mmCIF file of C-alpha atoms and ligand atoms in Angstrom:
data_model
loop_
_atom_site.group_PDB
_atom_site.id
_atom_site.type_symbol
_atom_site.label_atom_id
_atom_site.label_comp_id
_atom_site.label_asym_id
_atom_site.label_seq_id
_atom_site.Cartn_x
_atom_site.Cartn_y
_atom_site.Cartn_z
ATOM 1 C CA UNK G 1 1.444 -1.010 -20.647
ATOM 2 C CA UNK G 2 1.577 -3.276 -23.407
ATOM 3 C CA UNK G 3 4.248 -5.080 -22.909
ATOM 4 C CA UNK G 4 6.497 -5.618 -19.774
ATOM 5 C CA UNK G 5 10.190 -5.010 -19.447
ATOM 6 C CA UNK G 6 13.065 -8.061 -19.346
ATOM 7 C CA UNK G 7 15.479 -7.882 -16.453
ATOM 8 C CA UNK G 8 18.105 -10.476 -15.903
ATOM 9 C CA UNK G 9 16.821 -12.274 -12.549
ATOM 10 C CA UNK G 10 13.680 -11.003 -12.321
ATOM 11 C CA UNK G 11 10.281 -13.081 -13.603
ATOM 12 C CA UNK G 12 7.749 -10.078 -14.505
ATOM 13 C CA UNK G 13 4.622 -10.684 -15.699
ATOM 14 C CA UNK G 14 0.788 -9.930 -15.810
ATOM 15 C CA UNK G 15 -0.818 -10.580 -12.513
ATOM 16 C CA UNK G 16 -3.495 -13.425 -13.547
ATOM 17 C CA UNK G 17 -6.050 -11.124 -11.610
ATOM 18 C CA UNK G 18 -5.755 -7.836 -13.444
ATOM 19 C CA UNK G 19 -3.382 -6.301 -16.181
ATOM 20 C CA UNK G 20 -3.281 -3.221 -14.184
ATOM 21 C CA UNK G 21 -1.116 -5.356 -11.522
ATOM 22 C CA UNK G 22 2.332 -6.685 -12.847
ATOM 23 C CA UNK G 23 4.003 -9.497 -10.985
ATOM 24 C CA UNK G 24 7.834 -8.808 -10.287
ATOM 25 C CA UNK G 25 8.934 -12.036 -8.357
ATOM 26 C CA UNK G 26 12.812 -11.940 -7.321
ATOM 27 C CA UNK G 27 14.837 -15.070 -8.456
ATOM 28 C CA UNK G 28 17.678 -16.426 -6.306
ATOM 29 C CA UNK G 29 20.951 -14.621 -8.077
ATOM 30 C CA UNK G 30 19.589 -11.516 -7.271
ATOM 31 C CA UNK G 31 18.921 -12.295 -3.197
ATOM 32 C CA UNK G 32 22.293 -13.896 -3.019
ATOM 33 C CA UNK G 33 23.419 -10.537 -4.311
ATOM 34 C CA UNK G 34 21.413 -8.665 -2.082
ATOM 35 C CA UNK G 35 22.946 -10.515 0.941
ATOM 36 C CA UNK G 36 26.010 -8.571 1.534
ATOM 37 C CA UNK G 37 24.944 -5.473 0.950
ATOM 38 C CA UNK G 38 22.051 -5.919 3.098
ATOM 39 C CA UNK G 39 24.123 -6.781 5.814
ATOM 40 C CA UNK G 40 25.856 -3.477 6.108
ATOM 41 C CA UNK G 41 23.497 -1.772 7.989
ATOM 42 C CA UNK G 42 21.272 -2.922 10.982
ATOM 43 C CA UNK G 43 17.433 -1.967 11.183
ATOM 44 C CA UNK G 44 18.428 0.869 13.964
ATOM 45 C CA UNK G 45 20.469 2.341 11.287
ATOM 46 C CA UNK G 46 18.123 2.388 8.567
ATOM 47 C CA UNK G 47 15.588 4.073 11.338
ATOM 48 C CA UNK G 48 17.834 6.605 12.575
ATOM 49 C CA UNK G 49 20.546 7.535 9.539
ATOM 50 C CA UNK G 50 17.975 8.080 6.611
ATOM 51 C CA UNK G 51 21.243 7.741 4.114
ATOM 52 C CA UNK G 52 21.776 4.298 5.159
ATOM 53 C CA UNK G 53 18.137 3.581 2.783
ATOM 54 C CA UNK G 54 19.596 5.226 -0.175
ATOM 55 C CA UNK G 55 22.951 2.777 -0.172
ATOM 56 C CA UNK G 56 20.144 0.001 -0.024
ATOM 57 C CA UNK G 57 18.235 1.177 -2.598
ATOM 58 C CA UNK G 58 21.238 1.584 -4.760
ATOM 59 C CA UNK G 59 22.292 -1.929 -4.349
ATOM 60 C CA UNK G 60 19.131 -3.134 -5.332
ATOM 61 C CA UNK G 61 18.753 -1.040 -8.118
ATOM 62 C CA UNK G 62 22.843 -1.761 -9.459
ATOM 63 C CA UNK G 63 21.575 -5.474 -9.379
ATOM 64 C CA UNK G 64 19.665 -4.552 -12.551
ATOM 65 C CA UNK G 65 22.181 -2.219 -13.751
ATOM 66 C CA UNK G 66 19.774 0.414 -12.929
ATOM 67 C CA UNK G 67 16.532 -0.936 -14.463
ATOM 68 C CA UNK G 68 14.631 -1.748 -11.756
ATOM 69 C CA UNK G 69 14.125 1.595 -10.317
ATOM 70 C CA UNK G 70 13.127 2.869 -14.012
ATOM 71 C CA UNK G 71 10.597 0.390 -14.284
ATOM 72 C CA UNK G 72 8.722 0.326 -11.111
ATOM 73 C CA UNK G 73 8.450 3.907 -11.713
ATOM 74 C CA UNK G 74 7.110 3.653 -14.719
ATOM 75 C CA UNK G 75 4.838 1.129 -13.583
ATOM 76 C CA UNK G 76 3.449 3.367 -10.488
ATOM 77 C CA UNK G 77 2.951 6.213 -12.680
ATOM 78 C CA UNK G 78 1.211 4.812 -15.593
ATOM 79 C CA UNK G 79 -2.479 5.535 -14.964
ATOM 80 C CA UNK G 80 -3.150 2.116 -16.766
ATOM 81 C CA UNK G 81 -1.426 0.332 -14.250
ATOM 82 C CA UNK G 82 -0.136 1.830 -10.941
ATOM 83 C CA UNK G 83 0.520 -1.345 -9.328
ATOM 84 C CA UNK G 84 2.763 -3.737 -8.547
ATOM 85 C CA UNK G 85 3.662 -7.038 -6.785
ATOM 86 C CA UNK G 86 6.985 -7.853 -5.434
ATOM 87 C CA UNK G 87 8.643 -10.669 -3.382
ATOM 88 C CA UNK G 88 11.409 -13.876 -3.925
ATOM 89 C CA UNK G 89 10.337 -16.088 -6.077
ATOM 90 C CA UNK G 90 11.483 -18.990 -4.794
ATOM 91 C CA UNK G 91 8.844 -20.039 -1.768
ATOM 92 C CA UNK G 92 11.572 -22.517 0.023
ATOM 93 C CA UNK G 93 14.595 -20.077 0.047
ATOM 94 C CA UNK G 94 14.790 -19.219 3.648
ATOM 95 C CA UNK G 95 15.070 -15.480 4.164
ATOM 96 C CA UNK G 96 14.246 -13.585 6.834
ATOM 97 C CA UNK G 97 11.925 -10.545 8.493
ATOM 98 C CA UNK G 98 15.078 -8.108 8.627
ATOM 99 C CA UNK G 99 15.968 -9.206 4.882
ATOM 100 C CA UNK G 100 12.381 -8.860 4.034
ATOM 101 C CA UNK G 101 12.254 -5.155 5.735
ATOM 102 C CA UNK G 102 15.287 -3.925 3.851
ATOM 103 C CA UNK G 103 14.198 -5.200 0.360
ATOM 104 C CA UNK G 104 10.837 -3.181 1.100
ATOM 105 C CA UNK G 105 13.115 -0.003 2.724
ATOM 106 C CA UNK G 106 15.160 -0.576 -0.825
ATOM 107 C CA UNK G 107 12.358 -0.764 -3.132
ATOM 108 C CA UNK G 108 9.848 2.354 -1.622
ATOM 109 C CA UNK G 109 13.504 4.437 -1.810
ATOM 110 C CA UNK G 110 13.517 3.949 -5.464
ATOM 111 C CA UNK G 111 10.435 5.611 -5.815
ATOM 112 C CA UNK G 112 10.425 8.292 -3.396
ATOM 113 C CA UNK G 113 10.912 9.692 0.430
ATOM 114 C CA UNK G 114 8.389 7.605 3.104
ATOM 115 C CA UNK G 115 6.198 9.557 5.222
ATOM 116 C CA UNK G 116 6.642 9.516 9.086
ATOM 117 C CA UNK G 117 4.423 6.800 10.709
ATOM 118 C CA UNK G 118 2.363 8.339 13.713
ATOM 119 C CA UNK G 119 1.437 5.441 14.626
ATOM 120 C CA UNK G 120 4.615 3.583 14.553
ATOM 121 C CA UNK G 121 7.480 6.662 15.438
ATOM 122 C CA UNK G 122 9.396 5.360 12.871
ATOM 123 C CA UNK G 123 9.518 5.757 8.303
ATOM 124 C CA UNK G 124 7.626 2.229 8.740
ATOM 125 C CA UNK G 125 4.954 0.688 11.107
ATOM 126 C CA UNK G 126 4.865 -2.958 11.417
ATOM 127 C CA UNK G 127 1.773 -4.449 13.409
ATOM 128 C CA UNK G 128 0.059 -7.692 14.059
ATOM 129 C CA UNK G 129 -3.753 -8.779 12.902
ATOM 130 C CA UNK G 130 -4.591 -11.375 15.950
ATOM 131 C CA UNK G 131 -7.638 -13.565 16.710
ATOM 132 C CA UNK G 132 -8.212 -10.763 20.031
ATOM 133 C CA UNK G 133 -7.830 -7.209 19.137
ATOM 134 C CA UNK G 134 -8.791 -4.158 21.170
ATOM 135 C CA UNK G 135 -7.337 -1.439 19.462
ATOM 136 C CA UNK G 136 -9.668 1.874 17.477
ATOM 137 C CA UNK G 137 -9.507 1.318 14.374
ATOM 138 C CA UNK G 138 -10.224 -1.455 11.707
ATOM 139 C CA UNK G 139 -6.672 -2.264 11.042
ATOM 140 C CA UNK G 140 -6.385 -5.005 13.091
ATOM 141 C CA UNK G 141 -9.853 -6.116 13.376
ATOM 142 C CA UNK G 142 -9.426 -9.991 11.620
ATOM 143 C CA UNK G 143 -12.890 -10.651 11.000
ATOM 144 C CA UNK G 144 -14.527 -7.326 9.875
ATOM 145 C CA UNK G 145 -13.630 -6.193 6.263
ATOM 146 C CA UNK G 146 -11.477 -3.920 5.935
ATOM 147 C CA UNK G 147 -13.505 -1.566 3.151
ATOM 148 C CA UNK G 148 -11.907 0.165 0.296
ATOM 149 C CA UNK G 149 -9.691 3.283 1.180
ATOM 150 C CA UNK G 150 -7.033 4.974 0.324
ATOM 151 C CA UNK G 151 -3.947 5.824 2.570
ATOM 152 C CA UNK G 152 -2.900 9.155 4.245
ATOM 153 C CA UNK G 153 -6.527 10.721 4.438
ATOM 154 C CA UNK G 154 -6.130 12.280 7.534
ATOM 155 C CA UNK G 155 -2.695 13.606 7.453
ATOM 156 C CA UNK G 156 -0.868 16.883 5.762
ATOM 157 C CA UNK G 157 1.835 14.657 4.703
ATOM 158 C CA UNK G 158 1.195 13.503 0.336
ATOM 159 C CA UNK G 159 0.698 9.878 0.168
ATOM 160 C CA UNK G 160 1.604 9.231 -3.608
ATOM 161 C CA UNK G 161 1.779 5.647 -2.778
ATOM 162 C CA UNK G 162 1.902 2.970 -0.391
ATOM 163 C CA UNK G 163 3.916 -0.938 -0.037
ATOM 164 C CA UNK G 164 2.712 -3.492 2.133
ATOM 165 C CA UNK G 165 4.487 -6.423 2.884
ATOM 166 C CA UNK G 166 3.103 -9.523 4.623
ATOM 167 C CA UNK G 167 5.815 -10.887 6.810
ATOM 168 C CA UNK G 168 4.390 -13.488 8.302
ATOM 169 C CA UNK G 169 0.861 -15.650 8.684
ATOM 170 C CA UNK G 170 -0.376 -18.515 10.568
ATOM 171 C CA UNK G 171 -3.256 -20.340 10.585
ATOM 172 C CA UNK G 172 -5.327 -17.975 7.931
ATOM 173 C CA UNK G 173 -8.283 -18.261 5.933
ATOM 174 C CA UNK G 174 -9.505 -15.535 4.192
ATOM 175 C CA UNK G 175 -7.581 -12.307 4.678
ATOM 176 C CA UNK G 176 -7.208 -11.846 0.711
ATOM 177 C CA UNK G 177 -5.981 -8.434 -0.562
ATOM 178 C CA UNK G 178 -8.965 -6.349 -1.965
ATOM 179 C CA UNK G 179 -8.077 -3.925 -4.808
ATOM 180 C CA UNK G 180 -10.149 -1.357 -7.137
ATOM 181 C CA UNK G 181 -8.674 0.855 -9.868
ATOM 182 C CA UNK G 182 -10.707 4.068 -10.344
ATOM 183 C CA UNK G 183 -10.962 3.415 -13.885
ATOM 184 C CA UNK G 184 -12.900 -0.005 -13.412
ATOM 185 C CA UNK G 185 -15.556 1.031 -10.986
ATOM 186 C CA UNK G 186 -18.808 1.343 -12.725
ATOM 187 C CA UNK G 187 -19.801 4.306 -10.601
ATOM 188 C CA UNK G 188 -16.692 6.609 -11.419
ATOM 189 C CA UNK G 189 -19.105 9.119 -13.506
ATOM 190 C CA UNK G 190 -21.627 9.782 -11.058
ATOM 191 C CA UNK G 191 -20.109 9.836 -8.386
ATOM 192 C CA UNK G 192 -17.291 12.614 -9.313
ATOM 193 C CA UNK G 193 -20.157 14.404 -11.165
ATOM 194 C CA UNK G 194 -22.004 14.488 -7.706
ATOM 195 C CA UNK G 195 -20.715 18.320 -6.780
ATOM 196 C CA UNK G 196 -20.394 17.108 -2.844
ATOM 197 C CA UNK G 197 -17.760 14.707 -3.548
ATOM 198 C CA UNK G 198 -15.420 18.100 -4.455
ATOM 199 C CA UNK G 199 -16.598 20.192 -1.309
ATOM 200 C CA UNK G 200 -13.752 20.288 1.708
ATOM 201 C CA UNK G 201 -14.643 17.246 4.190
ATOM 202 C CA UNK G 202 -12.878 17.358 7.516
ATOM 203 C CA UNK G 203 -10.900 14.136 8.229
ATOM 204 C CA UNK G 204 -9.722 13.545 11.907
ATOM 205 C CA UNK G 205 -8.358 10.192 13.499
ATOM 206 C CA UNK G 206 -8.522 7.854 16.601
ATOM 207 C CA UNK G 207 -5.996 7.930 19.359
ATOM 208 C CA UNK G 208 -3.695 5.078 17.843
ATOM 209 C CA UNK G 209 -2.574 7.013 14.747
ATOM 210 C CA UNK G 210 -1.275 9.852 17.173
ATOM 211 C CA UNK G 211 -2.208 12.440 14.873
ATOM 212 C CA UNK G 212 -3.726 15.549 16.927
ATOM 213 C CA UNK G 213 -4.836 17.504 13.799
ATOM 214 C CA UNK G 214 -7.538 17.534 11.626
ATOM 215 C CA UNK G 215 -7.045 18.113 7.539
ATOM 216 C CA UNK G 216 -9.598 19.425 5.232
ATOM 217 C CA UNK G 217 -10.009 18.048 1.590
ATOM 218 C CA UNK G 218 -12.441 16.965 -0.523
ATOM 219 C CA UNK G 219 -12.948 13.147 -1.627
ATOM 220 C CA UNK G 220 -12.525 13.847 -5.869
ATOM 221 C CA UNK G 221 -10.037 15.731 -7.169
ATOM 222 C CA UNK G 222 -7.901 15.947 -10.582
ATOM 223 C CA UNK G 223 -5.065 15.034 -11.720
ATOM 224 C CA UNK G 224 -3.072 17.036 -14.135
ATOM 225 C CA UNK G 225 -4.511 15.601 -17.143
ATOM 226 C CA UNK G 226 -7.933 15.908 -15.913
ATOM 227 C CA UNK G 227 -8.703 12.342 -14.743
ATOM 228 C CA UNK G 228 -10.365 12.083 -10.977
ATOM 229 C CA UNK G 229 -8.000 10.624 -7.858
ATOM 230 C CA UNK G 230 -9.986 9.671 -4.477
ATOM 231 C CA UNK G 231 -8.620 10.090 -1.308
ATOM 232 C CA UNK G 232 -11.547 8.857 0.823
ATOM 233 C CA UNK G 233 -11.612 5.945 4.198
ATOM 234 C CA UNK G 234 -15.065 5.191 5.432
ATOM 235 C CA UNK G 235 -14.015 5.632 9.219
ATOM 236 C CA UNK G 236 -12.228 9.037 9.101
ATOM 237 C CA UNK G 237 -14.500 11.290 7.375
ATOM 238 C CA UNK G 238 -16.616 13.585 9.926
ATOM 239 C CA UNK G 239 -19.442 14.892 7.751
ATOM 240 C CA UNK G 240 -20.816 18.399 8.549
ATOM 241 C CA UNK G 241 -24.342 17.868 7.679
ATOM 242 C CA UNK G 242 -26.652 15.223 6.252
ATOM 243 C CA UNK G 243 -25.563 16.379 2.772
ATOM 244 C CA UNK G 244 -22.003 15.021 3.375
ATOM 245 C CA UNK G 245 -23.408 12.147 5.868
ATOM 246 C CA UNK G 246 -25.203 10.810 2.334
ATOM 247 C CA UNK G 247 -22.786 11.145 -0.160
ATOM 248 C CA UNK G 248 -20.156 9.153 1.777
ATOM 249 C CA UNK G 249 -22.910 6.368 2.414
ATOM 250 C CA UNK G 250 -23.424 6.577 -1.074
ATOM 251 C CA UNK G 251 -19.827 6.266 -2.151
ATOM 252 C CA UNK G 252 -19.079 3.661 0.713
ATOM 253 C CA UNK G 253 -22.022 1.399 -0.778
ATOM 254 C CA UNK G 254 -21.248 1.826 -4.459
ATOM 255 C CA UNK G 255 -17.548 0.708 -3.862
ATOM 256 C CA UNK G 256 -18.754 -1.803 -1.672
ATOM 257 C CA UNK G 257 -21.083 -3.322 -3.904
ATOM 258 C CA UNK G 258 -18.497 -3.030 -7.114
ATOM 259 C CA UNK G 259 -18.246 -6.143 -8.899
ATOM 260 C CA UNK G 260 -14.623 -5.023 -10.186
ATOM 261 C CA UNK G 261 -13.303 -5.399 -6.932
ATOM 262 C CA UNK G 262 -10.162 -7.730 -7.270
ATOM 263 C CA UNK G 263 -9.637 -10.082 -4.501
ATOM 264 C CA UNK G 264 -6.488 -11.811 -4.405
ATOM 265 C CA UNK G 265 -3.952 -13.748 -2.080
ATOM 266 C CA UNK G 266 -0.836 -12.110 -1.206
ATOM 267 C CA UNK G 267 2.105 -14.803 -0.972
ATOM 268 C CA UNK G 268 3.943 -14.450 2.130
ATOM 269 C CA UNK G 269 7.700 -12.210 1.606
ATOM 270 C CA UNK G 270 5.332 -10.199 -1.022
ATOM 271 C CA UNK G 271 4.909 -6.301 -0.963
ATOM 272 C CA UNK G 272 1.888 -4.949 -2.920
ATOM 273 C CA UNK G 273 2.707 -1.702 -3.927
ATOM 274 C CA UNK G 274 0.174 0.739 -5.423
ATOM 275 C CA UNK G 275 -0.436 4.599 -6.328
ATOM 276 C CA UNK G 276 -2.275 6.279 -4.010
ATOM 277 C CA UNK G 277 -4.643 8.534 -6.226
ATOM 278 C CA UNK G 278 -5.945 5.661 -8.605
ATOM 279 C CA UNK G 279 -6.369 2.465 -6.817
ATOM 280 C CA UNK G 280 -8.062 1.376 -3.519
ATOM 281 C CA UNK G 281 -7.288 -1.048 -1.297
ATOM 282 C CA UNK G 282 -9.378 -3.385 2.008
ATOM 283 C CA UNK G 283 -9.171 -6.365 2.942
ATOM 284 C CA UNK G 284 -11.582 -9.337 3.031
ATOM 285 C CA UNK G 285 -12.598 -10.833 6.796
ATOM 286 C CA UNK G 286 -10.730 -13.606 8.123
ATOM 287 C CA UNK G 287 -11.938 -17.196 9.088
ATOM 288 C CA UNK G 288 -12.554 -17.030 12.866
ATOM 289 C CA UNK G 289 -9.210 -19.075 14.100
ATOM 290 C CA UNK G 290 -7.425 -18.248 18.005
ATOM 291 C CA UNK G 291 -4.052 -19.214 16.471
ATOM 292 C CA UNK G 292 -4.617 -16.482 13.907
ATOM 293 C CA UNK G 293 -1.296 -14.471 12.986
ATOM 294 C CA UNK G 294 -0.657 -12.177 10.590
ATOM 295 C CA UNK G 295 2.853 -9.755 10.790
ATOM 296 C CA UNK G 296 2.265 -6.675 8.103
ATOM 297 C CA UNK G 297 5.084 -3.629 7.188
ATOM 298 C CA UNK G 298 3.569 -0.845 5.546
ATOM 299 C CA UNK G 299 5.702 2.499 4.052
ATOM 300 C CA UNK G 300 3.740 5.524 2.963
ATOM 301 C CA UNK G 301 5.570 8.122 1.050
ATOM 302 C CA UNK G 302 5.618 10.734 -1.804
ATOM 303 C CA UNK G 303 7.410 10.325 -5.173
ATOM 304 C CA UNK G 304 10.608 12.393 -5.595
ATOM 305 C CA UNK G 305 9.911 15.460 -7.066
ATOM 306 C CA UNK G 306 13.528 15.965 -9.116
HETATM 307 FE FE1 FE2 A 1 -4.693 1.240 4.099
#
C-alpha cells in the first residue's frame, strides 16, 4: 500500500512503528453520528439477535458513504499490510465501554462473521489482566510475556483475523502490544523449509477455553499464491515425539529472539486489528503494580466468503 485512502472524518495514516500498520483514528463528527444509531440496540441484543450487528455495521459504514468497509478490507487482505489500528481520536471525548463494544461489533461485521467464544459463551469475550491471577493460561498472567501466537490454534472454527480493543487500564507500565509480520522475521526461510513445521501437530487446550476437542494441523502452510501463513501458540501444541518437541523450541526461540518484533502502546478506546495468517501477536510483561487493571474485548472471526 502506497498510499492510504481519504475519508471525510477519519485521520489515516502510517503507524510511526511499521508501514504494514495504518492508523485509522475516528474524529468527533463521525461519533456524534454514531450516537443514535448506536443507541438502538442494547448489548443483550447484539448477543442474542445476530442481525442487530449488521444494522451497526451499516451505520458505521453509511458514515463514510460506504468507504470504510472497502478500505479496511483492503487493508486486512493486502499481504503488505494486514493490519490496522482503530479508535476516537479525540483522547478527552468521553465515550463509553458499551459505545466502545459496538464500534468494535460494527467494525469486525464489516469484515466478516465472528467466531463463537468458548471461553466467553458469547461472539466476544471480554476479560480482565489483574495484579493476582489464577486462571490456566497466559492470558491474564500481567507479568509473564505473552509470546508471539496466532489466534484460533486449537479450534475447527477459521480465524482469518482477530480485533482487540483495550477498554480500560489503570495503573500500567509495560503491557505494550507485541507484533511480527511473517515477511519481516529473519528466520521465515528456514524455518518453513524445515519439513516438520508442515507435518499435522495436535493442538488441545486448558479447561478455561471450554473447548473439549483436539484439532490437528500443521504450523506452515500456503496461501493461494504460495506465500507461508503460521498458525502456531507456544502453550497449545502437544508434540508427539522429540522431533516435534524441537522444532517448536526452535520456532518459539527464533520468534522470540526476532529483532523485528514491533512493540508498541495501544491508546486506550483503540482496537488493533490484524490478519490471522501473516502477523503475530504477544504481549510484553507488565510492571509489578496491585492496583493493576487492564479491561480487553477480543472478536475472532472469518472473512465473508461472497
Ligand atoms: Fe491472542
Amino acid at each position: 500500500m502506497d498510499s492510504l485512502d481519504t475519508i471525510q472524518g477519519f485521520d489515516i495514516s502510517f503507524s510511526d512503528y511499521s508501514k504494514r500498520i495504518i492508523n485509522i483514528k475516528i474524529e468527533d463528527e463521525i461519533i456524534d453520528k454514531l450516537i443514535f444509531p448506536f443507541k438502538k440496540f442494547d448489548i443483550t441484543a447484539l448477543e442474542y439477535k445476530p442481525f442487530t450487528r449488521f444494522t451497526l455495521a451499516k451505520s458505521l459504514d453509511d458514515s463514510t458513504g460506504g468507504k470504510l468497509g472497502k478500505f479496511i478490507n483492503s487493508i486486512l487482505r493486502d499481504r503488505d499490510t494486514g493490519c490496522f489500528i482503530i479508535g476516537p481520536k479525540n483522547k478527552s471525548k468521553k465515550i463509553d465501554n458499551n459505545f466502545l463494544i459496538k464500534l468494535s461489533t460494527a467494525v469486525t461485521h464489516l469484515l466478516g462473521n465472528p467466531n463463537f467464544d468458548s471461553m466467553a459463551g458469547k461472539y466476544y469475550a471480554r476479560f480482565h489482566v489483574k495484579h493476582e491471577d489464577n486462571s490456566d493460561s497466559y492470558l491474564r498472567k500481567a507479568y509473564t510475556n505473552m509470546d508471539l501466537h496466532t489466534d484460533g490454534t486449537y479450534v475447527k472454527e477459521k480465524t482469518d483475523w482477530l480485533l482487540m480493543l483495550k477498554m480500560e487500564e489503570e495503573n500500567v507500565q509495560g503491557g505494550e502490544t507485541a507484533m511480527l509480520h511473517l515477511d519481516d522475521w529473519e528466520h521465515l526461510d528456514s524455518l518453513t523449509n524445515d519439513k516438520v513445521g508442515k507435518q499435522n501437530f495436535i493442538w488441545g487446550s486448558p479447561k478455561s477455553k471450554n473447548v473439549d476437542y483436539k484439532v490437528e494441523h500443521p504450523v506452515f502452510s500456503e496461501d493461494e499464491n504460495g506465500k507461508p501463513q503460521i498458525s502456531y501458540i507456544d502453550q497449545f501444541p502437544e508434540p508427539k515425539n522429540m522431533e516435534q518437541g524441537l522444532f517448536l523450541q526452535k520456532l518459539s526461540d527464533s520468534l522470540e529472539g526476532s529483532q523485528k518484533k514491533i512493540v508498541m502502546p495501544l491508546p486506550v478506546g483503540f482496537s488493533v486489528v490484524a490478519n490471522n495468517y501473516f502477523w503475530l501477536h504477544g504481549r510484553k510483561p507488565f510492571v509489578e503494580n496491585k492496583k493493576l487493571s487492564r479491561e480487553l474485548l477480543r472478536i475472532r472471526g472469518s472473512f465473508f466468503t461472497n
